[in-house]
mmCIF file of C-alpha atoms in Angstrom:
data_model
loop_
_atom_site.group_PDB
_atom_site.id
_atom_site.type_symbol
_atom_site.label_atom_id
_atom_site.label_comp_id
_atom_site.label_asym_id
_atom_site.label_seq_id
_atom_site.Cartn_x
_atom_site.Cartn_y
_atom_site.Cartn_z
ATOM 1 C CA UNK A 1 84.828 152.548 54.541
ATOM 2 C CA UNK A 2 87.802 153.607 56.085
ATOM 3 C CA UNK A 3 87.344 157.844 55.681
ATOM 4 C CA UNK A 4 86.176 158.277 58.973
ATOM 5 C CA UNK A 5 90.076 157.353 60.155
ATOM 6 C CA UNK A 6 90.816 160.723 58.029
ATOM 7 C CA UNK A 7 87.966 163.006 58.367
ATOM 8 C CA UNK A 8 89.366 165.028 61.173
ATOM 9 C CA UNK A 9 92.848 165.428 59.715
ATOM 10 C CA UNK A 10 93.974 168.969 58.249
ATOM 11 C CA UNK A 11 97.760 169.939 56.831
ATOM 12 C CA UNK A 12 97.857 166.267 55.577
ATOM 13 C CA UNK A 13 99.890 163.397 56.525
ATOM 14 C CA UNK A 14 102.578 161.570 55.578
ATOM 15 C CA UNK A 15 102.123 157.793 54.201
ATOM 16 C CA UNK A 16 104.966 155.432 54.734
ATOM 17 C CA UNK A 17 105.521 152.227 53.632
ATOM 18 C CA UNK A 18 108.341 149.633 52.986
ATOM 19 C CA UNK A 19 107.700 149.215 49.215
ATOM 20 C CA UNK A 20 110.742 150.131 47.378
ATOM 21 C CA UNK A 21 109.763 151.822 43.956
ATOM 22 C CA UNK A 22 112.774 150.261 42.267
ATOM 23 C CA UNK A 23 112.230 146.702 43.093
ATOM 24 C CA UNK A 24 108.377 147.068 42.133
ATOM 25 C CA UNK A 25 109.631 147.549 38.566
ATOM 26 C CA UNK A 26 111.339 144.994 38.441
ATOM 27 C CA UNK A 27 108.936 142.533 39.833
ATOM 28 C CA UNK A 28 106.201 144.142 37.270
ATOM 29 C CA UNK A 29 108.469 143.864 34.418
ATOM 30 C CA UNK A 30 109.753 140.133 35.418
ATOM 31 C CA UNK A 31 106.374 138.995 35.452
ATOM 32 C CA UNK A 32 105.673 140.508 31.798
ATOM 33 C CA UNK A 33 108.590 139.125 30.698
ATOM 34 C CA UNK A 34 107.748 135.551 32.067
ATOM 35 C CA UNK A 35 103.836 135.959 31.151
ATOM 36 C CA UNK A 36 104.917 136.689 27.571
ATOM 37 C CA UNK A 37 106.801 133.317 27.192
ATOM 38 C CA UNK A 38 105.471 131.060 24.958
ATOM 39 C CA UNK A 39 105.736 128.548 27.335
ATOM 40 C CA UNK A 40 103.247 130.538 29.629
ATOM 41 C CA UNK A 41 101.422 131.652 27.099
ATOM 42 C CA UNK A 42 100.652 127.976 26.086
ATOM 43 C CA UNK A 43 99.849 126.895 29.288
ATOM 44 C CA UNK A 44 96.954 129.472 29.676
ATOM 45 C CA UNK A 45 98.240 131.160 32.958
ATOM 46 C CA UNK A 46 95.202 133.673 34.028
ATOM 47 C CA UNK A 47 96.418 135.005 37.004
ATOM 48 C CA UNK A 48 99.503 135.806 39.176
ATOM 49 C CA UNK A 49 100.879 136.632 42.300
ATOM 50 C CA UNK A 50 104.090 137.717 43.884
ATOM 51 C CA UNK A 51 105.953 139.148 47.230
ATOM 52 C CA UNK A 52 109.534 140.154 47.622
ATOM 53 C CA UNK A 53 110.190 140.459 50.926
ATOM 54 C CA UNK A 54 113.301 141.809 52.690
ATOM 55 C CA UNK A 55 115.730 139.689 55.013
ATOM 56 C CA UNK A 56 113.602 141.728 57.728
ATOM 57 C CA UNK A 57 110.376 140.867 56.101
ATOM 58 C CA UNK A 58 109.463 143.946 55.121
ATOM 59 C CA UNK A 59 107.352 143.809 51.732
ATOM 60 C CA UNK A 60 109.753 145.199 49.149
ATOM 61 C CA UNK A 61 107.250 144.493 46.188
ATOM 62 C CA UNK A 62 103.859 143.140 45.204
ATOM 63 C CA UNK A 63 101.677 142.085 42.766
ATOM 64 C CA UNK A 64 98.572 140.713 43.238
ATOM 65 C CA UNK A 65 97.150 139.962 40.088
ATOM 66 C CA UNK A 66 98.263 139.817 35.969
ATOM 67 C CA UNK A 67 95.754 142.496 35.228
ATOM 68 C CA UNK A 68 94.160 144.652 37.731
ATOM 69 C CA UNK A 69 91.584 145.757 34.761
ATOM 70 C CA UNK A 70 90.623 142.058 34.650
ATOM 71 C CA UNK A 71 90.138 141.403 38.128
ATOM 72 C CA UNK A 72 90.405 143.354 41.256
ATOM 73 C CA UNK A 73 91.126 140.317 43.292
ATOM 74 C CA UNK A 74 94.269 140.788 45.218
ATOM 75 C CA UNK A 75 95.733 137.005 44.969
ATOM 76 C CA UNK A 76 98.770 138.217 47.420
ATOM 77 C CA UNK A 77 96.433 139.009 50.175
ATOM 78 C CA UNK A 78 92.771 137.557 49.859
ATOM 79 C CA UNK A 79 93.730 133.973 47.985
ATOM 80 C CA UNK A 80 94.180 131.226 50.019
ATOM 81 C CA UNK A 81 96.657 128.188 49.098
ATOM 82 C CA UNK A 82 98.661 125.442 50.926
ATOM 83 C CA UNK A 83 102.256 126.250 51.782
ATOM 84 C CA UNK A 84 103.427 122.533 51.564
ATOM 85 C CA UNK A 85 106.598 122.340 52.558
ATOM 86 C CA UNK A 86 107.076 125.715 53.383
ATOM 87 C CA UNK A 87 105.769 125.351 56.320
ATOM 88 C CA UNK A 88 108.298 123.002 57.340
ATOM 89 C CA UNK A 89 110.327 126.250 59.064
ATOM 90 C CA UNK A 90 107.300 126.889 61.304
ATOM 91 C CA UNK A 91 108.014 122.932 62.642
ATOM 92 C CA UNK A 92 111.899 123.316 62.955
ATOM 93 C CA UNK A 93 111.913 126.708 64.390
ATOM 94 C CA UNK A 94 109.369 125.300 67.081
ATOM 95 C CA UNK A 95 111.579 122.515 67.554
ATOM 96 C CA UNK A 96 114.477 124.890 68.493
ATOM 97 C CA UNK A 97 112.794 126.613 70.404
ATOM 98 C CA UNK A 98 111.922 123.503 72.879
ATOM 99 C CA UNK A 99 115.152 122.683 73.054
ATOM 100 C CA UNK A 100 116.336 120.785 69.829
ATOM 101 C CA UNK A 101 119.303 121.553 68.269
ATOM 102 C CA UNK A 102 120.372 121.387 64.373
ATOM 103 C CA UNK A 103 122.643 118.355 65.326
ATOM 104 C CA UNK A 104 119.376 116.503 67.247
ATOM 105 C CA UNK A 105 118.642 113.532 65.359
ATOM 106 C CA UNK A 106 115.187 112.070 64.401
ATOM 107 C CA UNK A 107 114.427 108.884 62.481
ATOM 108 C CA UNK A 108 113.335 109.385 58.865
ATOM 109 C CA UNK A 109 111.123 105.921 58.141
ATOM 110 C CA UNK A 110 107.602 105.046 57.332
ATOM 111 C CA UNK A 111 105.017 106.674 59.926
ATOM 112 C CA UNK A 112 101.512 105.727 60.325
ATOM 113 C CA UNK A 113 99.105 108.211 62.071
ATOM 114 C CA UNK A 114 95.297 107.204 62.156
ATOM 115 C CA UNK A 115 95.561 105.774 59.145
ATOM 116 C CA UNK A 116 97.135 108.101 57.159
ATOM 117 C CA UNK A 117 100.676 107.514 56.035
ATOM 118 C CA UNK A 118 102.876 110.285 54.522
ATOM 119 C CA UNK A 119 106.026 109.426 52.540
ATOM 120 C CA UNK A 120 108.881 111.265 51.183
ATOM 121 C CA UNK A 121 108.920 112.724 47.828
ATOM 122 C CA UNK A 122 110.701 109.832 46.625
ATOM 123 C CA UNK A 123 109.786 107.309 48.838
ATOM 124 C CA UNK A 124 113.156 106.980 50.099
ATOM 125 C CA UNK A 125 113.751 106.700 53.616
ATOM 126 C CA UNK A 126 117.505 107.592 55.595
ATOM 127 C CA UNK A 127 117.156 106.004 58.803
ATOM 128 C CA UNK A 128 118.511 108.519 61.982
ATOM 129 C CA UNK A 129 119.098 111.853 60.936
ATOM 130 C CA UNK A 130 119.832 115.131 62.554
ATOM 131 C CA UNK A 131 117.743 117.873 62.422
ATOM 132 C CA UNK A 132 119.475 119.966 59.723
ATOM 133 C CA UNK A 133 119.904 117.235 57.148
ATOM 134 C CA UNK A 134 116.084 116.392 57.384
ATOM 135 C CA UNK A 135 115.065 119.527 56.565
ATOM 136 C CA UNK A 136 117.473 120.150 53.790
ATOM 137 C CA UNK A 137 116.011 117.423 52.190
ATOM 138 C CA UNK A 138 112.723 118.015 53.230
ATOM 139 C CA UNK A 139 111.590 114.867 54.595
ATOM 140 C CA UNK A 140 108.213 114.895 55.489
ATOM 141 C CA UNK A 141 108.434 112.096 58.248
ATOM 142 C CA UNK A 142 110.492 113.804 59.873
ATOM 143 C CA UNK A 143 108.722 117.185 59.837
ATOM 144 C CA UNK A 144 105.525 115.078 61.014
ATOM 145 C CA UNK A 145 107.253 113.294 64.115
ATOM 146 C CA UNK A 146 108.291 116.703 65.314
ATOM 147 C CA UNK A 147 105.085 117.975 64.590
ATOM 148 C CA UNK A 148 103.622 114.399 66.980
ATOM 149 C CA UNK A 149 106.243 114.865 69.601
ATOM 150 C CA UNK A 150 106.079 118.663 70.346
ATOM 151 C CA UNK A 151 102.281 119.120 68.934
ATOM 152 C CA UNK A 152 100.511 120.512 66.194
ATOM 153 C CA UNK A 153 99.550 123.181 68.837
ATOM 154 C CA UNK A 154 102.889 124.044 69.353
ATOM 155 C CA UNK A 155 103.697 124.940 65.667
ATOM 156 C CA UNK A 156 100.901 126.555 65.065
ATOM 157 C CA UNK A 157 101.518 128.902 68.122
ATOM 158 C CA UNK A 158 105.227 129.571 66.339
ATOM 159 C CA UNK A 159 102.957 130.016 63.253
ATOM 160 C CA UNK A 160 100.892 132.686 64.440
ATOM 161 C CA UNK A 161 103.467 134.197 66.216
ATOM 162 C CA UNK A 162 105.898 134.645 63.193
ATOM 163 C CA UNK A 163 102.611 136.115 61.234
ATOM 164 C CA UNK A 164 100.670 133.481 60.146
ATOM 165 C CA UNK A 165 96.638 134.585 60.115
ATOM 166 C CA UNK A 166 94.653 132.119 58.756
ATOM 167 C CA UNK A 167 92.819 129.478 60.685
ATOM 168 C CA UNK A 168 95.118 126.527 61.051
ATOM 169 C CA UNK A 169 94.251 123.108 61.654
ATOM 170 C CA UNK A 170 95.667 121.704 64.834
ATOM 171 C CA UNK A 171 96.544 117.963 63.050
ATOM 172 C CA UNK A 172 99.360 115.982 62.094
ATOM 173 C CA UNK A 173 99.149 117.075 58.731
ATOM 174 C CA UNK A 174 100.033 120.794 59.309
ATOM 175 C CA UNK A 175 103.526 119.615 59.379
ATOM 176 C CA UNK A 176 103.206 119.234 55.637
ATOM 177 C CA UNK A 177 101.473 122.820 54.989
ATOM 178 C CA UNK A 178 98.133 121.364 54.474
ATOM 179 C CA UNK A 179 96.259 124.427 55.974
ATOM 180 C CA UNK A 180 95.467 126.839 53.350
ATOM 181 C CA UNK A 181 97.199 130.657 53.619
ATOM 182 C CA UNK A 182 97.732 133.492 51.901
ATOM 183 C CA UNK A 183 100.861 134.774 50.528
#
């Protein structure tokens, strides 16, 4: 589908790309090693994926599948999951950028938004707390206010900005990485 982009090109042409041989191997041969535990090997895994990514987010290595003979579907690319809290950097970076600061402080207690209520992971709640301390604990109240208070709009601009293709859902929930993605 894509040969017309090459059709009209003589001498040939030079390909490059930020996947570094080196690392590949040692992504391919981690993942053998793990598939191969009994541990995985009990639990039935099927598939994998993976993506090692520089500090400059350039794709070092990939793998987008346990067995390319098995099934050509690339689970790095075309597979779609929720981030969870992943996404929480998405809601903090948009925060700094209107003007919060790590030191800002938010309250982390029960929230109630049209019914729905998210909690903590351990349903343990900290009162005021700045910025940095919520999200090095995660706490998904806190990640949700932000989300309320600046808008889901707003984070999912930062989102797409920073990469981010897939449709996103402009709801409170997105603070939690409930819109599905790919790797």
């Amino acid at each position: 589908e894509n040969e017309a982009y090459f059709r009209d090109i003589t001498g040939g042409f030079t390909v490059v790309t930020t996947l570094n041989a080196k690392m590949q191997a040692y992504a391919e041969q981690a993942l053998n090693t793990t598939l191969t535990d009994n541990v995985m090997q009990n639990a039935n895994v099927a598939q994998v994926a993976l993506v090692a990514l520089a500090p400059d987010g350039a794709v070092q290595a990939m793998i987008g599948g346990r067995d390319y003979a098995a099934s050509q579907f690339d689970r790095v690319t075309a597979a779609k999951r929720q981030p969870g809290s992943a996404f929480k950097a998405f809601v903090y970076l948009t925060a700094l950028e209107h003007g919060l600061t790590p030191d800002s402080v938010r309250e982390d207690k029960p929230i109630k938004i049209k019914g729905w209520q998210p909690e903590n992971y351990g349903h343990e709640y900290f009162g005021p707390v700045t910025l940095t301390k919520a999200l090095a604990m995660s706490l998904n109240t806190v990640s949700v206010r932000l989300t309320m208070e600046l808008t889901p709009a707003a984070v999912i601009r930062t989102a797409y900005r920073l990469g981010i293709a897939s449709k996103l859902e402009p709801n409170a929930s997105i603070a939690l990485g409930t819109s599905e993605v790919s790797m």
